[in-house]
Amino acid sequence: MIFDNCRELISFFPDCLFIARAVVGRIRKDVTDHILTDDAWSHLEVELAELLLQATLCHRQRLQNAGGSSHVFYDFKCSAKVEANLPTQLRESVQWLIGDWQRATKEMIIRLQTDLWSFEELGAMSISDQVEKIEGPLSEYHLGSCVRRLHFDNGSAVVYKPRPVDKEVWWSGFHEWCESHEIPIVYVPKAIERTNYGWSQCLIVESYE
């Protein structure tokens, strides 16, 4: 086992969260944004903390596979300031991971600010609504970016996709064409295309008993 027991794993998470809160705090200062609620920012903190924990798990697994000791505890609270006490390989991985994640997450929020005016096309929000919950990652990370689902306080949601969404836009247009010609077709979520990224309508499925 990478961690000797669940208690060790649980005790390690707060140190990852300590760094995550500092990183997210820097993003909040940079974007000076009021679109995200405190709860939404907290979801980003947990996402990054889990990513840091995964990086450490992978490093410890590599140590085990190489025959090294797995009884190593990395003090992330100190590393948040100096990072000198981390093994070189892990330190470089953490710095790279945090840098990419911070840049990509800040980019998502700026894009959110820029594209708010168009979200009513997706039936997602009005200009006065706020993001109260962020779900992610919903895909693998690519240079710190990932697919995320943003929930607004009016009950609607959109999906952020940090990649071209030309296929989604094509299917959405095809759906509209079929409807205009009274051709039965399964509903296709609408999408908004931007340069190298886009937003997709999120259908909220309600359960009925």
JSON list of C-alpha atoms in Angstrom, two decimals:
[
{"chain": "A", "resi": 1, "resn": "MET", "atom": "CA", "xyz": [0.00, 0.00, 0.00]},
{"chain": "A", "resi": 2, "resn": "ILE", "atom": "CA", "xyz": [1.21, 3.49, -0.81]},
{"chain": "A", "resi": 3, "resn": "PHE", "atom": "CA", "xyz": [-0.16, 4.75, 2.49]},
{"chain": "A", "resi": 4, "resn": "ASP", "atom": "CA", "xyz": [-0.01, 2.36, 5.43]},
{"chain": "A", "resi": 5, "resn": "ASN", "atom": "CA", "xyz": [-3.64, 2.97, 6.32]},
{"chain": "A", "resi": 6, "resn": "CYS", "atom": "CA", "xyz": [-6.61, 5.23, 5.63]},
{"chain": "A", "resi": 7, "resn": "ARG", "atom": "CA", "xyz": [-5.82, 7.35, 8.66]},
{"chain": "A", "resi": 8, "resn": "GLU", "atom": "CA", "xyz": [-2.47, 8.34, 7.16]},
{"chain": "A", "resi": 9, "resn": "LEU", "atom": "CA", "xyz": [-4.14, 9.21, 3.86]},
{"chain": "A", "resi": 10, "resn": "ILE", "atom": "CA", "xyz": [-6.80, 11.33, 5.57]},
{"chain": "A", "resi": 11, "resn": "SER", "atom": "CA", "xyz": [-4.22, 13.13, 7.72]},
{"chain": "A", "resi": 12, "resn": "PHE", "atom": "CA", "xyz": [-2.21, 14.05, 4.61]},
{"chain": "A", "resi": 13, "resn": "PHE", "atom": "CA", "xyz": [-5.10, 15.79, 2.81]},
{"chain": "A", "resi": 14, "resn": "PRO", "atom": "CA", "xyz": [-5.21, 18.95, 5.02]},
{"chain": "A", "resi": 15, "resn": "ASP", "atom": "CA", "xyz": [-1.63, 19.79, 3.99]},
{"chain": "A", "resi": 16, "resn": "CYS", "atom": "CA", "xyz": [-2.62, 19.57, 0.32]},
{"chain": "A", "resi": 17, "resn": "LEU", "atom": "CA", "xyz": [-5.66, 21.75, 1.06]},
{"chain": "A", "resi": 18, "resn": "PHE", "atom": "CA", "xyz": [-3.39, 24.30, 2.78]},
{"chain": "A", "resi": 19, "resn": "ILE", "atom": "CA", "xyz": [-1.49, 24.87, -0.47]},
{"chain": "A", "resi": 20, "resn": "ALA", "atom": "CA", "xyz": [-4.64, 24.75, -2.59]},
{"chain": "A", "resi": 21, "resn": "ARG", "atom": "CA", "xyz": [-6.24, 27.56, -0.56]},
{"chain": "A", "resi": 22, "resn": "ALA", "atom": "CA", "xyz": [-3.16, 29.73, -1.02]},
{"chain": "A", "resi": 23, "resn": "VAL", "atom": "CA", "xyz": [-3.14, 29.14, -4.78]},
{"chain": "A", "resi": 24, "resn": "VAL", "atom": "CA", "xyz": [-6.87, 29.78, -5.19]},
{"chain": "A", "resi": 25, "resn": "GLY", "atom": "CA", "xyz": [-6.52, 32.87, -3.00]},
{"chain": "A", "resi": 26, "resn": "ARG", "atom": "CA", "xyz": [-4.02, 34.29, -5.48]},
{"chain": "A", "resi": 27, "resn": "ILE", "atom": "CA", "xyz": [-6.43, 33.65, -8.35]},
{"chain": "A", "resi": 28, "resn": "ARG", "atom": "CA", "xyz": [-9.22, 35.45, -6.48]},
{"chain": "A", "resi": 29, "resn": "LYS", "atom": "CA", "xyz": [-7.02, 38.52, -6.04]},
{"chain": "A", "resi": 30, "resn": "ASP", "atom": "CA", "xyz": [-6.03, 38.51, -9.70]},
{"chain": "A", "resi": 31, "resn": "VAL", "atom": "CA", "xyz": [-9.52, 38.26, -11.19]},
{"chain": "A", "resi": 32, "resn": "THR", "atom": "CA", "xyz": [-11.40, 40.34, -8.57]},
{"chain": "A", "resi": 33, "resn": "ASP", "atom": "CA", "xyz": [-14.52, 38.45, -9.55]},
{"chain": "A", "resi": 34, "resn": "HIS", "atom": "CA", "xyz": [-17.92, 38.31, -7.83]},
{"chain": "A", "resi": 35, "resn": "ILE", "atom": "CA", "xyz": [-19.50, 35.80, -10.21]},
{"chain": "A", "resi": 36, "resn": "LEU", "atom": "CA", "xyz": [-18.30, 32.88, -8.12]},
{"chain": "A", "resi": 37, "resn": "THR", "atom": "CA", "xyz": [-19.69, 32.39, -4.62]},
{"chain": "A", "resi": 38, "resn": "ASP", "atom": "CA", "xyz": [-17.46, 31.38, -1.71]},
{"chain": "A", "resi": 39, "resn": "ASP", "atom": "CA", "xyz": [-18.76, 27.81, -2.08]},
{"chain": "A", "resi": 40, "resn": "ALA", "atom": "CA", "xyz": [-17.67, 27.74, -5.74]},
{"chain": "A", "resi": 41, "resn": "TRP", "atom": "CA", "xyz": [-14.17, 28.88, -4.78]},
{"chain": "A", "resi": 42, "resn": "SER", "atom": "CA", "xyz": [-14.10, 26.17, -2.11]},
{"chain": "A", "resi": 43, "resn": "HIS", "atom": "CA", "xyz": [-14.88, 23.54, -4.74]},
{"chain": "A", "resi": 44, "resn": "LEU", "atom": "CA", "xyz": [-11.81, 24.69, -6.70]},
{"chain": "A", "resi": 45, "resn": "GLU", "atom": "CA", "xyz": [-9.69, 24.43, -3.56]},
{"chain": "A", "resi": 46, "resn": "VAL", "atom": "CA", "xyz": [-10.76, 20.84, -3.00]},
{"chain": "A", "resi": 47, "resn": "GLU", "atom": "CA", "xyz": [-10.15, 19.99, -6.66]},
{"chain": "A", "resi": 48, "resn": "LEU", "atom": "CA", "xyz": [-6.56, 21.23, -6.50]},
{"chain": "A", "resi": 49, "resn": "ALA", "atom": "CA", "xyz": [-5.96, 19.55, -3.13]},
{"chain": "A", "resi": 50, "resn": "GLU", "atom": "CA", "xyz": [-7.07, 16.23, -4.57]},
{"chain": "A", "resi": 51, "resn": "LEU", "atom": "CA", "xyz": [-4.78, 16.76, -7.56]},
{"chain": "A", "resi": 52, "resn": "LEU", "atom": "CA", "xyz": [-1.82, 17.44, -5.24]},
{"chain": "A", "resi": 53, "resn": "LEU", "atom": "CA", "xyz": [-2.64, 14.31, -3.27]},
{"chain": "A", "resi": 54, "resn": "GLN", "atom": "CA", "xyz": [-2.70, 12.27, -6.47]},
{"chain": "A", "resi": 55, "resn": "ALA", "atom": "CA", "xyz": [0.72, 13.65, -7.45]},
{"chain": "A", "resi": 56, "resn": "THR", "atom": "CA", "xyz": [2.11, 12.56, -4.10]},
{"chain": "A", "resi": 57, "resn": "LEU", "atom": "CA", "xyz": [0.50, 9.14, -4.40]},
{"chain": "A", "resi": 58, "resn": "CYS", "atom": "CA", "xyz": [2.16, 8.67, -7.80]},
{"chain": "A", "resi": 59, "resn": "HIS", "atom": "CA", "xyz": [5.54, 9.76, -6.42]},
{"chain": "A", "resi": 60, "resn": "ARG", "atom": "CA", "xyz": [5.35, 7.37, -3.49]},
{"chain": "A", "resi": 61, "resn": "GLN", "atom": "CA", "xyz": [4.31, 4.58, -5.82]},
{"chain": "A", "resi": 62, "resn": "ARG", "atom": "CA", "xyz": [7.38, 5.22, -7.94]},
{"chain": "A", "resi": 63, "resn": "LEU", "atom": "CA", "xyz": [9.51, 5.03, -4.80]},
{"chain": "A", "resi": 64, "resn": "GLN", "atom": "CA", "xyz": [8.00, 1.69, -3.91]},
{"chain": "A", "resi": 65, "resn": "ASN", "atom": "CA", "xyz": [8.44, 0.33, -7.42]},
{"chain": "A", "resi": 66, "resn": "ALA", "atom": "CA", "xyz": [12.10, 1.36, -7.32]},
{"chain": "A", "resi": 67, "resn": "GLY", "atom": "CA", "xyz": [12.57, -0.37, -3.97]},
{"chain": "A", "resi": 68, "resn": "GLY", "atom": "CA", "xyz": [12.73, 2.83, -1.96]},
{"chain": "A", "resi": 69, "resn": "SER", "atom": "CA", "xyz": [11.06, 3.56, 1.35]},
{"chain": "A", "resi": 70, "resn": "SER", "atom": "CA", "xyz": [7.39, 4.45, 1.31]},
{"chain": "A", "resi": 71, "resn": "HIS", "atom": "CA", "xyz": [7.54, 5.77, 4.89]},
{"chain": "A", "resi": 72, "resn": "VAL", "atom": "CA", "xyz": [8.10, 9.34, 3.79]},
{"chain": "A", "resi": 73, "resn": "PHE", "atom": "CA", "xyz": [5.89, 12.24, 4.85]},
{"chain": "A", "resi": 74, "resn": "TYR", "atom": "CA", "xyz": [6.27, 15.45, 2.88]},
{"chain": "A", "resi": 75, "resn": "ASP", "atom": "CA", "xyz": [5.53, 18.59, 4.85]},
{"chain": "A", "resi": 76, "resn": "PHE", "atom": "CA", "xyz": [3.52, 20.56, 2.28]},
{"chain": "A", "resi": 77, "resn": "LYS", "atom": "CA", "xyz": [2.94, 23.37, 4.76]},
{"chain": "A", "resi": 78, "resn": "CYS", "atom": "CA", "xyz": [6.64, 24.20, 4.66]},
{"chain": "A", "resi": 79, "resn": "SER", "atom": "CA", "xyz": [6.85, 23.53, 0.96]},
{"chain": "A", "resi": 80, "resn": "ALA", "atom": "CA", "xyz": [4.20, 26.19, 0.33]},
{"chain": "A", "resi": 81, "resn": "LYS", "atom": "CA", "xyz": [6.83, 28.72, 1.40]},
{"chain": "A", "resi": 82, "resn": "VAL", "atom": "CA", "xyz": [10.16, 27.22, 0.41]},
{"chain": "A", "resi": 83, "resn": "GLU", "atom": "CA", "xyz": [9.60, 23.73, -1.07]},
{"chain": "A", "resi": 84, "resn": "ALA", "atom": "CA", "xyz": [13.25, 23.02, -0.28]},
{"chain": "A", "resi": 85, "resn": "ASN", "atom": "CA", "xyz": [12.40, 20.02, 1.87]},
{"chain": "A", "resi": 86, "resn": "LEU", "atom": "CA", "xyz": [10.69, 18.15, -0.98]},
{"chain": "A", "resi": 87, "resn": "PRO", "atom": "CA", "xyz": [12.58, 15.64, -3.08]},
{"chain": "A", "resi": 88, "resn": "THR", "atom": "CA", "xyz": [13.69, 17.30, -6.33]},
{"chain": "A", "resi": 89, "resn": "GLN", "atom": "CA", "xyz": [11.49, 15.16, -8.56]},
{"chain": "A", "resi": 90, "resn": "LEU", "atom": "CA", "xyz": [8.37, 15.76, -6.48]},
{"chain": "A", "resi": 91, "resn": "ARG", "atom": "CA", "xyz": [9.14, 19.46, -6.02]},
{"chain": "A", "resi": 92, "resn": "GLU", "atom": "CA", "xyz": [9.43, 19.99, -9.76]},
{"chain": "A", "resi": 93, "resn": "SER", "atom": "CA", "xyz": [6.22, 18.03, -10.38]},
{"chain": "A", "resi": 94, "resn": "VAL", "atom": "CA", "xyz": [4.30, 20.05, -7.79]},
{"chain": "A", "resi": 95, "resn": "GLN", "atom": "CA", "xyz": [5.58, 23.39, -9.12]},
{"chain": "A", "resi": 96, "resn": "TRP", "atom": "CA", "xyz": [4.68, 22.41, -12.69]},
{"chain": "A", "resi": 97, "resn": "LEU", "atom": "CA", "xyz": [1.27, 21.08, -11.66]},
{"chain": "A", "resi": 98, "resn": "ILE", "atom": "CA", "xyz": [0.34, 24.14, -9.59]},
{"chain": "A", "resi": 99, "resn": "GLY", "atom": "CA", "xyz": [1.55, 26.57, -12.25]},
{"chain": "A", "resi": 100, "resn": "ASP", "atom": "CA", "xyz": [-0.45, 24.94, -15.04]},
{"chain": "A", "resi": 101, "resn": "TRP", "atom": "CA", "xyz": [-3.56, 24.51, -12.88]},
{"chain": "A", "resi": 102, "resn": "GLN", "atom": "CA", "xyz": [-3.47, 28.13, -11.67]},
{"chain": "A", "resi": 103, "resn": "ARG", "atom": "CA", "xyz": [-3.02, 29.51, -15.19]},
{"chain": "A", "resi": 104, "resn": "ALA", "atom": "CA", "xyz": [-5.77, 27.34, -16.68]},
{"chain": "A", "resi": 105, "resn": "THR", "atom": "CA", "xyz": [-8.26, 27.99, -13.87]},
{"chain": "A", "resi": 106, "resn": "LYS", "atom": "CA", "xyz": [-7.70, 31.74, -14.02]},
{"chain": "A", "resi": 107, "resn": "GLU", "atom": "CA", "xyz": [-8.20, 31.53, -17.78]},
{"chain": "A", "resi": 108, "resn": "MET", "atom": "CA", "xyz": [-11.53, 29.73, -17.29]},
{"chain": "A", "resi": 109, "resn": "ILE", "atom": "CA", "xyz": [-12.80, 32.44, -14.94]},
{"chain": "A", "resi": 110, "resn": "ILE", "atom": "CA", "xyz": [-11.76, 35.23, -17.30]},
{"chain": "A", "resi": 111, "resn": "ARG", "atom": "CA", "xyz": [-13.51, 33.43, -20.14]},
{"chain": "A", "resi": 112, "resn": "LEU", "atom": "CA", "xyz": [-16.59, 33.10, -17.93]},
{"chain": "A", "resi": 113, "resn": "GLN", "atom": "CA", "xyz": [-16.58, 36.85, -17.33]},
{"chain": "A", "resi": 114, "resn": "THR", "atom": "CA", "xyz": [-16.18, 37.54, -21.05]},
{"chain": "A", "resi": 115, "resn": "ASP", "atom": "CA", "xyz": [-18.90, 35.15, -22.24]},
{"chain": "A", "resi": 116, "resn": "LEU", "atom": "CA", "xyz": [-21.60, 35.78, -19.64]},
{"chain": "A", "resi": 117, "resn": "TRP", "atom": "CA", "xyz": [-23.66, 37.83, -22.07]},
{"chain": "A", "resi": 118, "resn": "SER", "atom": "CA", "xyz": [-24.10, 34.82, -24.35]},
{"chain": "A", "resi": 119, "resn": "PHE", "atom": "CA", "xyz": [-25.18, 32.30, -21.70]},
{"chain": "A", "resi": 120, "resn": "GLU", "atom": "CA", "xyz": [-28.85, 33.18, -22.02]},
{"chain": "A", "resi": 121, "resn": "GLU", "atom": "CA", "xyz": [-28.65, 31.41, -25.40]},
{"chain": "A", "resi": 122, "resn": "LEU", "atom": "CA", "xyz": [-28.04, 28.24, -23.39]},
{"chain": "A", "resi": 123, "resn": "GLY", "atom": "CA", "xyz": [-30.90, 29.02, -21.01]},
{"chain": "A", "resi": 124, "resn": "ALA", "atom": "CA", "xyz": [-28.35, 29.05, -18.24]},
{"chain": "A", "resi": 125, "resn": "MET", "atom": "CA", "xyz": [-28.43, 32.35, -16.39]},
{"chain": "A", "resi": 126, "resn": "SER", "atom": "CA", "xyz": [-29.19, 36.02, -16.26]},
{"chain": "A", "resi": 127, "resn": "ILE", "atom": "CA", "xyz": [-26.55, 38.64, -15.62]},
{"chain": "A", "resi": 128, "resn": "SER", "atom": "CA", "xyz": [-27.44, 38.70, -11.91]},
{"chain": "A", "resi": 129, "resn": "ASP", "atom": "CA", "xyz": [-26.88, 34.98, -11.25]},
{"chain": "A", "resi": 130, "resn": "GLN", "atom": "CA", "xyz": [-23.78, 33.55, -9.59]},
{"chain": "A", "resi": 131, "resn": "VAL", "atom": "CA", "xyz": [-21.89, 30.28, -9.84]},
{"chain": "A", "resi": 132, "resn": "GLU", "atom": "CA", "xyz": [-22.48, 28.40, -6.59]},
{"chain": "A", "resi": 133, "resn": "LYS", "atom": "CA", "xyz": [-20.90, 25.04, -7.42]},
{"chain": "A", "resi": 134, "resn": "ILE", "atom": "CA", "xyz": [-18.10, 23.81, -9.68]},
{"chain": "A", "resi": 135, "resn": "GLU", "atom": "CA", "xyz": [-17.74, 20.14, -10.55]},
{"chain": "A", "resi": 136, "resn": "GLY", "atom": "CA", "xyz": [-14.42, 18.97, -11.88]},
{"chain": "A", "resi": 137, "resn": "PRO", "atom": "CA", "xyz": [-12.41, 17.51, -13.27]},
{"chain": "A", "resi": 138, "resn": "LEU", "atom": "CA", "xyz": [-14.87, 15.87, -15.68]},
{"chain": "A", "resi": 139, "resn": "SER", "atom": "CA", "xyz": [-12.02, 14.94, -18.02]},
{"chain": "A", "resi": 140, "resn": "GLU", "atom": "CA", "xyz": [-8.29, 14.36, -17.91]},
{"chain": "A", "resi": 141, "resn": "TYR", "atom": "CA", "xyz": [-6.13, 17.41, -17.30]},
{"chain": "A", "resi": 142, "resn": "HIS", "atom": "CA", "xyz": [-4.28, 18.91, -20.26]},
{"chain": "A", "resi": 143, "resn": "LEU", "atom": "CA", "xyz": [-1.77, 21.58, -19.28]},
{"chain": "A", "resi": 144, "resn": "GLY", "atom": "CA", "xyz": [-3.86, 22.28, -16.18]},
{"chain": "A", "resi": 145, "resn": "SER", "atom": "CA", "xyz": [-7.16, 22.54, -18.07]},
{"chain": "A", "resi": 146, "resn": "CYS", "atom": "CA", "xyz": [-10.11, 20.21, -17.67]},
{"chain": "A", "resi": 147, "resn": "VAL", "atom": "CA", "xyz": [-13.82, 20.01, -18.40]},
{"chain": "A", "resi": 148, "resn": "ARG", "atom": "CA", "xyz": [-15.91, 21.43, -15.56]},
{"chain": "A", "resi": 149, "resn": "ARG", "atom": "CA", "xyz": [-19.62, 21.81, -14.86]},
{"chain": "A", "resi": 150, "resn": "LEU", "atom": "CA", "xyz": [-20.65, 25.18, -13.43]},
{"chain": "A", "resi": 151, "resn": "HIS", "atom": "CA", "xyz": [-23.91, 25.36, -11.48]},
{"chain": "A", "resi": 152, "resn": "PHE", "atom": "CA", "xyz": [-25.68, 28.70, -11.06]},
{"chain": "A", "resi": 153, "resn": "ASP", "atom": "CA", "xyz": [-27.78, 29.70, -8.10]},
{"chain": "A", "resi": 154, "resn": "ASN", "atom": "CA", "xyz": [-30.91, 29.75, -10.28]},
{"chain": "A", "resi": 155, "resn": "GLY", "atom": "CA", "xyz": [-30.67, 25.98, -10.74]},
{"chain": "A", "resi": 156, "resn": "SER", "atom": "CA", "xyz": [-29.21, 25.98, -14.27]},
{"chain": "A", "resi": 157, "resn": "ALA", "atom": "CA", "xyz": [-25.73, 24.87, -15.35]},
{"chain": "A", "resi": 158, "resn": "VAL", "atom": "CA", "xyz": [-23.23, 25.03, -18.21]},
{"chain": "A", "resi": 159, "resn": "VAL", "atom": "CA", "xyz": [-20.27, 22.85, -19.11]},
{"chain": "A", "resi": 160, "resn": "TYR", "atom": "CA", "xyz": [-16.89, 24.46, -19.74]},
{"chain": "A", "resi": 161, "resn": "LYS", "atom": "CA", "xyz": [-14.79, 22.69, -22.39]},
{"chain": "A", "resi": 162, "resn": "PRO", "atom": "CA", "xyz": [-11.21, 23.96, -22.85]},
{"chain": "A", "resi": 163, "resn": "ARG", "atom": "CA", "xyz": [-11.00, 22.61, -26.38]},
{"chain": "A", "resi": 164, "resn": "PRO", "atom": "CA", "xyz": [-12.68, 23.26, -29.76]},
{"chain": "A", "resi": 165, "resn": "VAL", "atom": "CA", "xyz": [-16.42, 22.48, -29.65]},
{"chain": "A", "resi": 166, "resn": "ASP", "atom": "CA", "xyz": [-17.07, 22.55, -33.40]},
{"chain": "A", "resi": 167, "resn": "LYS", "atom": "CA", "xyz": [-18.59, 19.05, -33.31]},
{"chain": "A", "resi": 168, "resn": "GLU", "atom": "CA", "xyz": [-21.04, 20.04, -30.58]},
{"chain": "A", "resi": 169, "resn": "VAL", "atom": "CA", "xyz": [-22.00, 23.17, -32.52]},
{"chain": "A", "resi": 170, "resn": "TRP", "atom": "CA", "xyz": [-22.53, 21.12, -35.69]},
{"chain": "A", "resi": 171, "resn": "TRP", "atom": "CA", "xyz": [-24.83, 18.64, -33.94]},
{"chain": "A", "resi": 172, "resn": "SER", "atom": "CA", "xyz": [-26.74, 21.49, -32.31]},
{"chain": "A", "resi": 173, "resn": "GLY", "atom": "CA", "xyz": [-27.27, 23.10, -35.70]},
{"chain": "A", "resi": 174, "resn": "PHE", "atom": "CA", "xyz": [-28.31, 19.77, -37.18]},
{"chain": "A", "resi": 175, "resn": "HIS", "atom": "CA", "xyz": [-30.88, 19.37, -34.41]},
{"chain": "A", "resi": 176, "resn": "GLU", "atom": "CA", "xyz": [-32.34, 22.80, -35.18]},
{"chain": "A", "resi": 177, "resn": "TRP", "atom": "CA", "xyz": [-32.49, 21.92, -38.88]},
{"chain": "A", "resi": 178, "resn": "CYS", "atom": "CA", "xyz": [-34.34, 18.67, -38.14]},
{"chain": "A", "resi": 179, "resn": "GLU", "atom": "CA", "xyz": [-36.82, 20.47, -35.93]},
{"chain": "A", "resi": 180, "resn": "SER", "atom": "CA", "xyz": [-37.46, 23.11, -38.59]},
{"chain": "A", "resi": 181, "resn": "HIS", "atom": "CA", "xyz": [-38.27, 20.30, -41.05]},
{"chain": "A", "resi": 182, "resn": "GLU", "atom": "CA", "xyz": [-40.37, 18.42, -38.47]},
{"chain": "A", "resi": 183, "resn": "ILE", "atom": "CA", "xyz": [-37.96, 15.48, -38.44]},
{"chain": "A", "resi": 184, "resn": "PRO", "atom": "CA", "xyz": [-37.97, 13.60, -35.11]},
{"chain": "A", "resi": 185, "resn": "ILE", "atom": "CA", "xyz": [-34.59, 13.70, -33.39]},
{"chain": "A", "resi": 186, "resn": "VAL", "atom": "CA", "xyz": [-33.23, 13.28, -29.87]},
{"chain": "A", "resi": 187, "resn": "TYR", "atom": "CA", "xyz": [-32.55, 16.64, -28.22]},
{"chain": "A", "resi": 188, "resn": "VAL", "atom": "CA", "xyz": [-28.97, 17.87, -28.60]},
{"chain": "A", "resi": 189, "resn": "PRO", "atom": "CA", "xyz": [-27.62, 20.40, -26.05]},
{"chain": "A", "resi": 190, "resn": "LYS", "atom": "CA", "xyz": [-26.78, 23.80, -27.48]},
{"chain": "A", "resi": 191, "resn": "ALA", "atom": "CA", "xyz": [-23.17, 24.94, -27.58]},
{"chain": "A", "resi": 192, "resn": "ILE", "atom": "CA", "xyz": [-21.29, 28.22, -27.85]},
{"chain": "A", "resi": 193, "resn": "GLU", "atom": "CA", "xyz": [-18.03, 28.15, -29.80]},
{"chain": "A", "resi": 194, "resn": "ARG", "atom": "CA", "xyz": [-15.06, 30.35, -29.01]},
{"chain": "A", "resi": 195, "resn": "THR", "atom": "CA", "xyz": [-11.43, 30.19, -30.10]},
{"chain": "A", "resi": 196, "resn": "ASN", "atom": "CA", "xyz": [-10.04, 26.87, -28.79]},
{"chain": "A", "resi": 197, "resn": "TYR", "atom": "CA", "xyz": [-12.76, 26.47, -26.16]},
{"chain": "A", "resi": 198, "resn": "GLY", "atom": "CA", "xyz": [-16.50, 26.59, -25.70]},
{"chain": "A", "resi": 199, "resn": "TRP", "atom": "CA", "xyz": [-19.52, 26.21, -23.45]},
{"chain": "A", "resi": 200, "resn": "SER", "atom": "CA", "xyz": [-22.24, 23.60, -23.64]},
{"chain": "A", "resi": 201, "resn": "GLN", "atom": "CA", "xyz": [-25.77, 23.58, -22.33]},
{"chain": "A", "resi": 202, "resn": "CYS", "atom": "CA", "xyz": [-26.15, 21.24, -19.37]},
{"chain": "A", "resi": 203, "resn": "LEU", "atom": "CA", "xyz": [-29.41, 19.36, -19.11]},
{"chain": "A", "resi": 204, "resn": "ILE", "atom": "CA", "xyz": [-30.56, 18.89, -15.53]},
{"chain": "A", "resi": 205, "resn": "VAL", "atom": "CA", "xyz": [-32.30, 15.54, -15.24]},
{"chain": "A", "resi": 206, "resn": "GLU", "atom": "CA", "xyz": [-34.94, 15.40, -12.55]},
{"chain": "A", "resi": 207, "resn": "SER", "atom": "CA", "xyz": [-35.89, 12.10, -11.00]},
{"chain": "A", "resi": 208, "resn": "TYR", "atom": "CA", "xyz": [-39.52, 11.23, -10.54]},
{"chain": "A", "resi": 209, "resn": "GLU", "atom": "CA", "xyz": [-40.71, 8.68, -8.01]}
]
